[in-house]
PDB file of C-alpha atoms in Angstrom:
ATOM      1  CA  UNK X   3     -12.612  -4.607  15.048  1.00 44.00           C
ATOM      2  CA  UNK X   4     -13.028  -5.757  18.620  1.00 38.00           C
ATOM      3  CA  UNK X   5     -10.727  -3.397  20.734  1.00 39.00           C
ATOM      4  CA  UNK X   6      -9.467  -1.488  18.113  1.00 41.00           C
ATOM      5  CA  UNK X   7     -12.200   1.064  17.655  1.00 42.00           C
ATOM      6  CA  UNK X   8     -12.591   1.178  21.532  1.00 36.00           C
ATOM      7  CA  UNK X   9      -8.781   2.302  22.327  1.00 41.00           C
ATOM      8  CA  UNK X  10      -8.451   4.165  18.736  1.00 41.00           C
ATOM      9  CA  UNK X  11      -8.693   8.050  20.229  1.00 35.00           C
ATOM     10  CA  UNK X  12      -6.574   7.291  23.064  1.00 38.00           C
ATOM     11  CA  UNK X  13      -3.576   5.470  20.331  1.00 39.00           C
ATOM     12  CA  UNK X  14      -3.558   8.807  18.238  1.00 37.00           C
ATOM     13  CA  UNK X  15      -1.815  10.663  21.057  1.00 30.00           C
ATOM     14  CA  UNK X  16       0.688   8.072  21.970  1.00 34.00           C
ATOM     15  CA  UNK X  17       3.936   7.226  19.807  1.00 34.00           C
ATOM     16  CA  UNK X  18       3.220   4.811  16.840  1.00 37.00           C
ATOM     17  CA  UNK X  19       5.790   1.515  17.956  1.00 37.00           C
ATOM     18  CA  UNK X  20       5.580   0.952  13.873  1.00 38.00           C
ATOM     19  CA  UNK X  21       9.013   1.687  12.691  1.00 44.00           C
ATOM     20  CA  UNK X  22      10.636   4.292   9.308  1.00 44.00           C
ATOM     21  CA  UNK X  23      10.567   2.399   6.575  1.00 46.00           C
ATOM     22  CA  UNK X  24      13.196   5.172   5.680  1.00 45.00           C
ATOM     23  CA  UNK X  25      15.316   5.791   8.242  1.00 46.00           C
ATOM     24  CA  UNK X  26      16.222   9.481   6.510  1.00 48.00           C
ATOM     25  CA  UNK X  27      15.940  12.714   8.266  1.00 49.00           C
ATOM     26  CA  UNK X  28      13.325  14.448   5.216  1.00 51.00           C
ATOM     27  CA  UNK X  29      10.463  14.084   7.244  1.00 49.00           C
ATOM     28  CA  UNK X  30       8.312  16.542   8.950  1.00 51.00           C
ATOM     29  CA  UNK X  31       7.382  15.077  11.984  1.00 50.00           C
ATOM     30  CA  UNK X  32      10.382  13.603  14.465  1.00 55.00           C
ATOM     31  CA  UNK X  33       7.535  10.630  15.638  1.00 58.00           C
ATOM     32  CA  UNK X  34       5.441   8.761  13.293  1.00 60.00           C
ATOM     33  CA  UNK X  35       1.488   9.235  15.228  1.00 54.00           C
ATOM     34  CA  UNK X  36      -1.839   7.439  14.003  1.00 65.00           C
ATOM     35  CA  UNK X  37      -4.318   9.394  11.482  1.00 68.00           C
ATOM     36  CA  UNK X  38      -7.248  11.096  12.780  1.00 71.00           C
ATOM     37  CA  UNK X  39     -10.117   8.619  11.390  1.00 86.00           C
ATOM     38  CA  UNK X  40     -10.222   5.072  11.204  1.00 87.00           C
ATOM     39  CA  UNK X  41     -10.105   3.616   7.671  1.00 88.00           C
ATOM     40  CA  UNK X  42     -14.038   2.680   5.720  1.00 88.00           C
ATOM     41  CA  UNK X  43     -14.911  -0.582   4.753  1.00 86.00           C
ATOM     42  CA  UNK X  44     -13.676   0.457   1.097  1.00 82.00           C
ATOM     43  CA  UNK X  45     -10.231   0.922   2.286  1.00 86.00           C
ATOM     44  CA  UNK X  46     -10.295  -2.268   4.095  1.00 89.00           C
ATOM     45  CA  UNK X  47     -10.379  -4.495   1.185  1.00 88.00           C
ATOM     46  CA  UNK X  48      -7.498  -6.395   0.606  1.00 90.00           C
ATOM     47  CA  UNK X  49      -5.257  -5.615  -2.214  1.00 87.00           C
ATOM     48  CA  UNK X  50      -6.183  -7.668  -5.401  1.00 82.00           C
ATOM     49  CA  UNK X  51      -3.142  -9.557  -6.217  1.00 85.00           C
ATOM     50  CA  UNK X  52      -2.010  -8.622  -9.960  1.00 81.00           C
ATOM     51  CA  UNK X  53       1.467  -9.892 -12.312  1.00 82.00           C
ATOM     52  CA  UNK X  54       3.423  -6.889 -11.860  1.00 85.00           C
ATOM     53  CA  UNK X  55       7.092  -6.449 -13.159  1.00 87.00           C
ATOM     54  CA  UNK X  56       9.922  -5.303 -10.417  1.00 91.00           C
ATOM     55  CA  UNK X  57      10.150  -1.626  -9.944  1.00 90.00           C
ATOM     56  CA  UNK X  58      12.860  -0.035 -11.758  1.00 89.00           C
ATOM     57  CA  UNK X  59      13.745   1.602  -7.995  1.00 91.00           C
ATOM     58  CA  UNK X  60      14.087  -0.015  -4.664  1.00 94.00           C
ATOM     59  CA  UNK X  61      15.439  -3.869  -5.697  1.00 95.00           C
ATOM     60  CA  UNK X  62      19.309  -3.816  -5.408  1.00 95.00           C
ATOM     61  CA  UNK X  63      21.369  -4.280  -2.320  1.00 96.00           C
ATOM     62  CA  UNK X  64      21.652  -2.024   0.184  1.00 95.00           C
ATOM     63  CA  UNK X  65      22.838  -0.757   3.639  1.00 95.00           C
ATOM     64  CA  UNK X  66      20.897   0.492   6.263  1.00 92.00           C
ATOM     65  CA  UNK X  67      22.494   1.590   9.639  1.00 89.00           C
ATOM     66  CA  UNK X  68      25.809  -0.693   9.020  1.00 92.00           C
ATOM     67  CA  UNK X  69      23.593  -3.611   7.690  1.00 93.00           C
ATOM     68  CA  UNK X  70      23.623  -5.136   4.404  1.00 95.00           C
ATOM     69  CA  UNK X  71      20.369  -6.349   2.799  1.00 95.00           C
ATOM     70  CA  UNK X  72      20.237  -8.638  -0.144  1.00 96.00           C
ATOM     71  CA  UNK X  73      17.070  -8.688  -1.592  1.00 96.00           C
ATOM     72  CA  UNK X  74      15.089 -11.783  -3.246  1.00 96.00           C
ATOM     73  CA  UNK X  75      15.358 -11.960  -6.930  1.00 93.00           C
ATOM     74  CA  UNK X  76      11.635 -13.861  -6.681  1.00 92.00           C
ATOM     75  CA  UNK X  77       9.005 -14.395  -3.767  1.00 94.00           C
ATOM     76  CA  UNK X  78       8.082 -17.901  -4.761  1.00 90.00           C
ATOM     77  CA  UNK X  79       7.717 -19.853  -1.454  1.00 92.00           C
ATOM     78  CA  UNK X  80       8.413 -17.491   0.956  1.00 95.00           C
ATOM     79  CA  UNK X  81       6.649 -17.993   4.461  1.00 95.00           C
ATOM     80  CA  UNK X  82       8.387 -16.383   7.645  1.00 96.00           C
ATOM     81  CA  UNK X  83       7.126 -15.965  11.079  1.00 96.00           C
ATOM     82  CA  UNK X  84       7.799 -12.951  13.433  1.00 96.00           C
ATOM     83  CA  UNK X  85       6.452  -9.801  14.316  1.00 97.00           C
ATOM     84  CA  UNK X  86       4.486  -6.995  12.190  1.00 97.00           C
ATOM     85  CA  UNK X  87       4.645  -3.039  13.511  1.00 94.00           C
ATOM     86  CA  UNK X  88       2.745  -0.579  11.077  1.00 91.00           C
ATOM     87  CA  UNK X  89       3.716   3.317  10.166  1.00 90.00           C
ATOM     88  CA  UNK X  90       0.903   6.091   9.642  1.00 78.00           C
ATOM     89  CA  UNK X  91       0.985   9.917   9.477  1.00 67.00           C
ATOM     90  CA  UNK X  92       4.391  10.805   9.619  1.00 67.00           C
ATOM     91  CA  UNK X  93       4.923   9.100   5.888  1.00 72.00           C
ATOM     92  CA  UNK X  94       2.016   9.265   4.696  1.00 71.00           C
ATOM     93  CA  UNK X  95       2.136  11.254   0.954  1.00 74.00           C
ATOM     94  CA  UNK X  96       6.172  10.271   1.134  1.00 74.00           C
ATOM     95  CA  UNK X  97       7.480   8.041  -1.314  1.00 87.00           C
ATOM     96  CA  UNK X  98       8.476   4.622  -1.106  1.00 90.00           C
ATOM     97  CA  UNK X  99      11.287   2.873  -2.112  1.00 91.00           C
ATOM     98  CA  UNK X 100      10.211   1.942  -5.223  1.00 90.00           C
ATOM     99  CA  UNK X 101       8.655   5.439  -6.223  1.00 87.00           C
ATOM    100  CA  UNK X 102       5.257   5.247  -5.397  1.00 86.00           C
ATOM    101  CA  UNK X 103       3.355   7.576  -2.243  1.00 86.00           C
ATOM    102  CA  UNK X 104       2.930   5.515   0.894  1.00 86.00           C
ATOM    103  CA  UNK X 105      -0.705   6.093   1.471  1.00 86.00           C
ATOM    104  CA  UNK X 106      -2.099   4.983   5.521  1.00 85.00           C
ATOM    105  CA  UNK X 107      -4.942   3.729   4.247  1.00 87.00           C
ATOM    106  CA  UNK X 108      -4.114   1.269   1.326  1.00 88.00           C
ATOM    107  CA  UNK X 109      -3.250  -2.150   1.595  1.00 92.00           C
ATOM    108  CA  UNK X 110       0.779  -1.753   1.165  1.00 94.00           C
ATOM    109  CA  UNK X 111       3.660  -3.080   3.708  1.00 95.00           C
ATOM    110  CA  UNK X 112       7.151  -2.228   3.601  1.00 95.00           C
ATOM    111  CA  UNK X 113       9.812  -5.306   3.885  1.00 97.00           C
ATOM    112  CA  UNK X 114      13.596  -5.328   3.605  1.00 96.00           C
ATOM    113  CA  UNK X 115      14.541  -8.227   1.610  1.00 96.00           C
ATOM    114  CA  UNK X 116      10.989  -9.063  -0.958  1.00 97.00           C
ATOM    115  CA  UNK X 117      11.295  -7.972  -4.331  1.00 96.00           C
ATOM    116  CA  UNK X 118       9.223  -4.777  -4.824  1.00 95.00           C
ATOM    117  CA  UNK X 119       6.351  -5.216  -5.349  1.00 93.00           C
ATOM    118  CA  UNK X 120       5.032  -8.647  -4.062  1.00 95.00           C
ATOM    119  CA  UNK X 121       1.863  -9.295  -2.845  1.00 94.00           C
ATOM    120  CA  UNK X 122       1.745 -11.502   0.816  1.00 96.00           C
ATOM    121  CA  UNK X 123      -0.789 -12.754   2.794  1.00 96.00           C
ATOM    122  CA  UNK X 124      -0.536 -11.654   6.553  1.00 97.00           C
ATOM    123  CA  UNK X 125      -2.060 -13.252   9.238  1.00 97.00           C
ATOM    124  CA  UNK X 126      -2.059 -12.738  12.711  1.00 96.00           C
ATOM    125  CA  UNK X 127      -1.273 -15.504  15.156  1.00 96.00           C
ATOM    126  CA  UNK X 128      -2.947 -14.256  18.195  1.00 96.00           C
ATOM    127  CA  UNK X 129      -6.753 -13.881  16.278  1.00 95.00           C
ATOM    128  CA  UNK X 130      -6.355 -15.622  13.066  1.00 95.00           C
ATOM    129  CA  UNK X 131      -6.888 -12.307  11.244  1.00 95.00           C
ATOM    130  CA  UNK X 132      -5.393 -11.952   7.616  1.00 96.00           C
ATOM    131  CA  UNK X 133      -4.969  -9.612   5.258  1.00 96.00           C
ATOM    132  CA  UNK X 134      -3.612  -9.267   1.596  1.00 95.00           C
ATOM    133  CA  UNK X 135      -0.994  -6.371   1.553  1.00 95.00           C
ATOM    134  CA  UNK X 136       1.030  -5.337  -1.311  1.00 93.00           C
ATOM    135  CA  UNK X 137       4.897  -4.890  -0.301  1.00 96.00           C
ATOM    136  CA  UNK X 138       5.977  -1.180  -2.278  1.00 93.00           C
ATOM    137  CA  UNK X 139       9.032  -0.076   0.328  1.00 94.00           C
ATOM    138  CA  UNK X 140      11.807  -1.152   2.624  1.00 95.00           C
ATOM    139  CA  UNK X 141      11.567  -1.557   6.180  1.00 92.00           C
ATOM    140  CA  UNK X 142      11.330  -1.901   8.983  1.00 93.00           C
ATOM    141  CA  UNK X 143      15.139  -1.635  10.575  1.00 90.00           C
ATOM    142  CA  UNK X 144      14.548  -3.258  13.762  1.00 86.00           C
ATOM    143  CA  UNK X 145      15.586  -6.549  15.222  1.00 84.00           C
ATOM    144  CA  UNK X 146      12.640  -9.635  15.314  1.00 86.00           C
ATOM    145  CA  UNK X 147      10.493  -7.119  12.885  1.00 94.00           C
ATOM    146  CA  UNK X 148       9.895  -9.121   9.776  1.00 97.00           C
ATOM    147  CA  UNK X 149       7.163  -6.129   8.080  1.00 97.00           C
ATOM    148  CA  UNK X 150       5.834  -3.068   8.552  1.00 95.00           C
ATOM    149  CA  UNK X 151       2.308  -2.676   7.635  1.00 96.00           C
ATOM    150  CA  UNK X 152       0.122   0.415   6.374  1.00 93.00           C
ATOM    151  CA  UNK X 153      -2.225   1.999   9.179  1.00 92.00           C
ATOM    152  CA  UNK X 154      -5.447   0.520   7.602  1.00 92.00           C
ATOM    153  CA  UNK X 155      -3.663  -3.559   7.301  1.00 95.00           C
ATOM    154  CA  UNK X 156      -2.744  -3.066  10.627  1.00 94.00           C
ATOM    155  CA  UNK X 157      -6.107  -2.011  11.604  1.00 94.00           C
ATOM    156  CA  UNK X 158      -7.633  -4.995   9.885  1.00 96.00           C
ATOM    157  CA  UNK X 159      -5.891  -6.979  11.765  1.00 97.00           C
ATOM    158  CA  UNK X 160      -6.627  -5.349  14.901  1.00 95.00           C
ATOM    159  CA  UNK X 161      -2.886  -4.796  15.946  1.00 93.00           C
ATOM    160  CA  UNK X 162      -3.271  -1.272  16.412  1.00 90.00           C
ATOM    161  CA  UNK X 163      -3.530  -1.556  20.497  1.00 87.00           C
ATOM    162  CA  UNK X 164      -0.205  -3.611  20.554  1.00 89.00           C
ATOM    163  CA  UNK X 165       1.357  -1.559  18.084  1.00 89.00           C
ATOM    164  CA  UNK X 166       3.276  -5.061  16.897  1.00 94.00           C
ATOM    165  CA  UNK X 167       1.443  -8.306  16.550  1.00 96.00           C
ATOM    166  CA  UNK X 168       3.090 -11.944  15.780  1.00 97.00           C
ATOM    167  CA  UNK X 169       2.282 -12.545  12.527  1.00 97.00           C
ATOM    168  CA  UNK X 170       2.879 -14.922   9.375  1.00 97.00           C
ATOM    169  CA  UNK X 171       3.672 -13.784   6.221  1.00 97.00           C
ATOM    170  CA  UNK X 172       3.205 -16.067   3.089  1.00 96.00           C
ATOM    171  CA  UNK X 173       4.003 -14.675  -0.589  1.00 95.00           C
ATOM    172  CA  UNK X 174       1.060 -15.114  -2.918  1.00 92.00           C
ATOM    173  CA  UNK X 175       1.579 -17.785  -6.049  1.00 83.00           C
ATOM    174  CA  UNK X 176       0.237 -15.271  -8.876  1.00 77.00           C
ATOM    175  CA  UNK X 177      -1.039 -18.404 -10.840  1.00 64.00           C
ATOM    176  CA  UNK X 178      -3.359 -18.926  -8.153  1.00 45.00           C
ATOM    177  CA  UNK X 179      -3.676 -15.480  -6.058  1.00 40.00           C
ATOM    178  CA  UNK X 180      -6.985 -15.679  -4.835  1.00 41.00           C
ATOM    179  CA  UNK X 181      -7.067 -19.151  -3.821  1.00 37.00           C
ATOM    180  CA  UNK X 182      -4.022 -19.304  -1.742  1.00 35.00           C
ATOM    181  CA  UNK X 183      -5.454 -16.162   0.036  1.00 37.00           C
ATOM    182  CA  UNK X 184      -8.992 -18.115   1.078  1.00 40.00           C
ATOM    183  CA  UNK X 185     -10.897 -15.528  -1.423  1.00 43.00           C
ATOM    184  CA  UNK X 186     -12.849 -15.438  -4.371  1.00 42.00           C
ATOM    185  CA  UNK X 187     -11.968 -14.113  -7.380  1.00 43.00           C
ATOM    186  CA  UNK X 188     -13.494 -10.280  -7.525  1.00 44.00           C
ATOM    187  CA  UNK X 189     -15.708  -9.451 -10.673  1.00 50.00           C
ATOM    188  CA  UNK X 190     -16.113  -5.988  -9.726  1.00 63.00           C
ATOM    189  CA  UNK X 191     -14.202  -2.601 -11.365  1.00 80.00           C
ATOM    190  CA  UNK X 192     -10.580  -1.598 -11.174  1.00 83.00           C
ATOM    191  CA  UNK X 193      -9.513   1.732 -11.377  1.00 86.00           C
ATOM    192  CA  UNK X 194      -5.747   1.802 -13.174  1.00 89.00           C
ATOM    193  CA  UNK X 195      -3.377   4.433 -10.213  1.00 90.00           C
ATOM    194  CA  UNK X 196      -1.017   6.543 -12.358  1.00 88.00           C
ATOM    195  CA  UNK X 197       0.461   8.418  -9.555  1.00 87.00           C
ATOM    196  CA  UNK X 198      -0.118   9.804  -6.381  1.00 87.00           C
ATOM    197  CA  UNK X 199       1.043  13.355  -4.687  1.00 86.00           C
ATOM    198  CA  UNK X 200      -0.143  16.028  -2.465  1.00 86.00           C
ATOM    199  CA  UNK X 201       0.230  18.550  -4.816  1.00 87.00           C
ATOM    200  CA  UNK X 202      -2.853  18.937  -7.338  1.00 87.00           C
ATOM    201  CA  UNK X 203      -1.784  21.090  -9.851  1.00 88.00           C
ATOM    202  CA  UNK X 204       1.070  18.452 -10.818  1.00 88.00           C
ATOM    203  CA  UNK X 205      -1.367  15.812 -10.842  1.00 88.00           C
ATOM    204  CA  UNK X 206      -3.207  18.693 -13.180  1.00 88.00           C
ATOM    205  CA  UNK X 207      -0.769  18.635 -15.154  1.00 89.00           C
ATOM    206  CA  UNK X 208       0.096  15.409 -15.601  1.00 88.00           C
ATOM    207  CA  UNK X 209      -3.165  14.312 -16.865  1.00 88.00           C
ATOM    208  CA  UNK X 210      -2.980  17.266 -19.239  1.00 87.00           C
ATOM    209  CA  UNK X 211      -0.153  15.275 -20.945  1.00 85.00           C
ATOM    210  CA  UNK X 212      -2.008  11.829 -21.122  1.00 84.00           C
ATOM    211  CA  UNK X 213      -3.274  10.643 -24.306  1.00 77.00           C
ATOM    212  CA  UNK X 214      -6.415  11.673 -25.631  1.00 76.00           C
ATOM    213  CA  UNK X 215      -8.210   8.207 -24.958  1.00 71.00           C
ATOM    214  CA  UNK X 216      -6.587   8.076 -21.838  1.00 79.00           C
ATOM    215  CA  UNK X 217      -7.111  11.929 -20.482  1.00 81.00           C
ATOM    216  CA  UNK X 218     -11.341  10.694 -21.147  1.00 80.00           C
ATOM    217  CA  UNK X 219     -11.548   8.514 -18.228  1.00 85.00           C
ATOM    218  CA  UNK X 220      -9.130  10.272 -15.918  1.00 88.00           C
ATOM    219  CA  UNK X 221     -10.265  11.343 -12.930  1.00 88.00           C
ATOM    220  CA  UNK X 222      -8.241  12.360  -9.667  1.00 87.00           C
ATOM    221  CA  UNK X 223      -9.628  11.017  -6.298  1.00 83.00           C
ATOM    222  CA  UNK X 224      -8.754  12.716  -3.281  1.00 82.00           C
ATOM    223  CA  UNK X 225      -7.951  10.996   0.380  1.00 76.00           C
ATOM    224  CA  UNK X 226      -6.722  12.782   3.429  1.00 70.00           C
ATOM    225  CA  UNK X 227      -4.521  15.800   1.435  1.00 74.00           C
ATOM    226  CA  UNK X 228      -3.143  13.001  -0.578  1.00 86.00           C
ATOM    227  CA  UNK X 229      -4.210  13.181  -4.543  1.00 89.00           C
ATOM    228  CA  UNK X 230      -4.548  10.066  -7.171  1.00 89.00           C
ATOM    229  CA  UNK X 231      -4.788  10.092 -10.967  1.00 90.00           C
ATOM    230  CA  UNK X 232      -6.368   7.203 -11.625  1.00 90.00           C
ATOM    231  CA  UNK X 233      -8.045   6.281 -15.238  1.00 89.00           C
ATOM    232  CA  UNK X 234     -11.751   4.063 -14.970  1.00 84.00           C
ATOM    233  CA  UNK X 235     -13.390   2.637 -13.762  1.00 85.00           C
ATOM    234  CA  UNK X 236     -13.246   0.003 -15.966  1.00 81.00           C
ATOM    235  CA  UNK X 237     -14.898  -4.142 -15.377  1.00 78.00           C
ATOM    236  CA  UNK X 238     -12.194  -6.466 -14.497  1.00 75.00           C
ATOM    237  CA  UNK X 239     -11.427  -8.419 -17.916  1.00 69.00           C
ATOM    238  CA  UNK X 240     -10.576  -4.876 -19.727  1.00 74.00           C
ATOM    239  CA  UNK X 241      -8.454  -3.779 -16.521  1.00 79.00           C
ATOM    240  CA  UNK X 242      -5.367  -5.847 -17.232  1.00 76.00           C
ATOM    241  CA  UNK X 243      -5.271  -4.672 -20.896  1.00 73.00           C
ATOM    242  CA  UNK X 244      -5.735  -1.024 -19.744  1.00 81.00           C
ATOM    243  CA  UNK X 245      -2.777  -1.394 -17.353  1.00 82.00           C
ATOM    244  CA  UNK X 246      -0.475  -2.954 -20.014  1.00 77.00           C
ATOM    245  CA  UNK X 247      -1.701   0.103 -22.146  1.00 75.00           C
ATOM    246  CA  UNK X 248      -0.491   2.703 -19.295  1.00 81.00           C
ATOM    247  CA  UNK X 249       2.541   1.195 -18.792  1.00 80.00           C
ATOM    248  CA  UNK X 250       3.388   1.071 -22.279  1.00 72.00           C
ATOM    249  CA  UNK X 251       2.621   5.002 -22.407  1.00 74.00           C
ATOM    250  CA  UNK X 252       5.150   5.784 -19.595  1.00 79.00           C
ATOM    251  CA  UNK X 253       3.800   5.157 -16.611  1.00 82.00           C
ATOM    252  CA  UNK X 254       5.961   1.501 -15.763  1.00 81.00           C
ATOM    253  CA  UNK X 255       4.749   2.254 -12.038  1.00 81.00           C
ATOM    254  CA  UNK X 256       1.198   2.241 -12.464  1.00 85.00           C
ATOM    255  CA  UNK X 257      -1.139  -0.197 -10.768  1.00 87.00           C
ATOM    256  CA  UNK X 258      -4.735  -1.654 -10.383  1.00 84.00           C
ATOM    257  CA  UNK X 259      -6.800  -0.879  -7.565  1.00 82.00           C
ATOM    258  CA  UNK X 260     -10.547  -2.056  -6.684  1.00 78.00           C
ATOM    259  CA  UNK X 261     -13.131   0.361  -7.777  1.00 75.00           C
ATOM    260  CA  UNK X 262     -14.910   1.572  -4.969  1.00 63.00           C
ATOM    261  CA  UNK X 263     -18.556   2.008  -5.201  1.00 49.00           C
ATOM    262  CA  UNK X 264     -19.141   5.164  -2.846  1.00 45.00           C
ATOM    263  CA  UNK X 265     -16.642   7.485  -5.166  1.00 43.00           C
ATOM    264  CA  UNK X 266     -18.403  10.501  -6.712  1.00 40.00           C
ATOM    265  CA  UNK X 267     -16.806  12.807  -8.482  1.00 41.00           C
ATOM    266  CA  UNK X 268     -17.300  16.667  -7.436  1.00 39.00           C
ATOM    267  CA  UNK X 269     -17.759  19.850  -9.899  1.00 37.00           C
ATOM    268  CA  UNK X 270     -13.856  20.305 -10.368  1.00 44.00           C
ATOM    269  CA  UNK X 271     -13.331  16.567 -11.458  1.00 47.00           C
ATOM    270  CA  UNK X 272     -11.925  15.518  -8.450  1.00 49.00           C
ATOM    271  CA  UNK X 273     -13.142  12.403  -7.023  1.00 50.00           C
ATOM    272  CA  UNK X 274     -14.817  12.656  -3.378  1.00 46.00           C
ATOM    273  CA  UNK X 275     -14.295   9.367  -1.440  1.00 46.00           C
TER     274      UNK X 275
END
């Protein structure tokens, strides 16, 4: 990443410029900083855009600092132009609006109007770096700021010296995902993400509970404090019936995420990445 890399130890002592995607006081740290690392090439793959069904949280009206916000009832066609900030540490493990963990170093974005989730392509008009991003919160609620972007999509797209980059952000046609985005299609594995927390024991628990078939290929992956349940890996054509599965079992949230071939799992089951 051309500058990036170069400037990255001097950024993680100055204020992130990304905005709160959640403009509530239930955070720990008054300033949002960067993360001590810089994401692997794992973590910079772009999301893999999947059919997902809205979010049972996070897609009706709301108000944010005396202004409304309607949001979309469908992505289809959307392209806007303006400027992309990013958040890191201070939300990271923090839910989003739609109930998920906001983890730095996935491909997610927050927007205020986009039904949650959509996938968009973001590209950014001063290098012609893009990057697939899958919008799971609201935000950011500042003038001329169209999306906020996760720590590693900002990274990607080498925006971390600005802090804000002008950028264009296309939603992508599901029908044709891949295409639209200037990628191949992936044949590689998928793990299936039940949930995410910093707290072990629940995620312990929780897999306790799954079915039998399911419990068999759970594993939980750990990533900077921040704990996954996640079932696989599994090859691409079963992944889509395995999530159906899931979210038929109670778990409406869960999503697929590219396999990653570096993950080991350690003696107590929890996967090393």
């Amino acid at each position: 990443m051309r500058a990036a890399s170069l400037l990255y130890y001097s950024l993680i002592t100055v204020l992130v410029v990304g905005c709160s995607s959640d403009p509530s006081g239930r955070y720990s740290q008054h300033h949002d900083s960067a993360p001590t690392r810089l994401p692997t090439q794992a973590e910079l793959r772009n999301a893999v855009p999947v059919p997902e069904p809205h979010s049972p949280q996070g897609n009706r009206d709301y108000e944010v600092f005396g202004k409304q916000y309607e949001v979309m009832e469908q992505a289809d066609g959307y392209v806007e132009e303006g400027y992309a900030s990013w958040y890191g540490n201070k939300f990271h493990g923090h839910l989003t609006s739609n109930g998920e963990y906001y983890d730095m170093y996935s491909m997610t974005a927050a927007h205020t109007r986009l039904p949650l989730p959509t996938y968009v392509k973001v590209t950014n008009l001063s290098n012609e770096r893009s990057v697939i991003v899958r919008v799971n919160d609201r935000g950011p609620f500042h003038p001329e700021r169209i999306i906020d972007l996760s720590f590693a999509a900002a990274y990607k797209l080498d925006m971390l010296d600005s802090g804000t980059a002008h950028v264009r952000v296309e939603a992508i046609n599901l029908k044709t995902p891949l295409a639209s985005a200037g990628e191949q299609p992936a044949t590689s594995s998928y793990h299936i993400q039940l949930v995410a927390s910093s707290d072990k024991q629940r995620l312990s628990q929780i897999k306790d509970q799954l079915p039998t078939t399911l419990k068999e290929i759970a594993t939980t992956e750990q990533n900077d404090g921040l704990y996954k349940l996640v079932l696989g890996p599994v090859p691409e054509h079963e992944s889509h019936n395995l999530l159906e599965q899931v979210r038929a079992s109670g778990y409406p949230k869960a999503f697929r995420v590219k396999a990653t071939q570096n993950t080991t799992a350690a003696p107590d089951g929890t996967a090393q990445n």
